[in-house]
Amino acid sequence: MPIVPEDKDWTWVLDKACPDCGFDGPGTDYDSVPGLTRKAAVRFAAVLERPGVAVRPDDSTWAPVEYVAHVRDVCRIFAHRLGVALHGSAEPPAIAAFAAKVGFADGLPVFENWDQDRTAEADNYLAQAPAMVAAQLTEAAETVSRAFESVPAADRTRAARRSNGSLFTVDEMATYFVHDLIHHLHDVRA
């Protein structure tokens, strides 16, 4: 049975702590994000060594392998988004045209909103091999960690806009990103 799609706007984690997982967005230092990311990847890999990682606990909750596959893709997506913020829009012309049409023609690069639920279903996260997912997450987490580490402090105020209108500086993007990982560690009780 398909999971009901998530439609929350999580940008509020930039302004206050998450009551579910305890992550303190405003209290999270940019320089801590790569280390938090690497530690989370190790914990997620350990989760995938448990028995039953491809079993959903109920009809409305992902199985652990689905959460970890999602986190792997979050790392990949944010490495891309960071590149867009720092180097300009790498999105297709249709996204740039859409941004101009809805009033985002403020000179900021635009990245497309990601439908995580569609990706989970299309890529069949539930059927992916846990060992492969763990290896891919380790690689993706290292890539995004190095990408965040490589940003000079002066460039952390550079910004990009998500196609739904949300604006992120590089610093905010790092906080938003690492909350996703910490929150999903909470979801899988790691």
PDB file of C-alpha atoms in Angstrom, residues 36 54 98 109 111:
ATOM      1  CA  LEU A  36      26.655  15.668  11.935  1.00  0.00           C
ATOM      2  CA  ALA A  54      12.256  -3.890   4.587  1.00  0.00           C
ATOM      3  CA  PHE A  98       8.382  29.316 -14.233  1.00  0.00           C
ATOM      4  CA  PRO A 109      19.119  30.941  -8.884  1.00  0.00           C
ATOM      5  CA  PHE A 111      16.090  24.930  -7.909  1.00  0.00           C
TER       6      PHE A 111
END
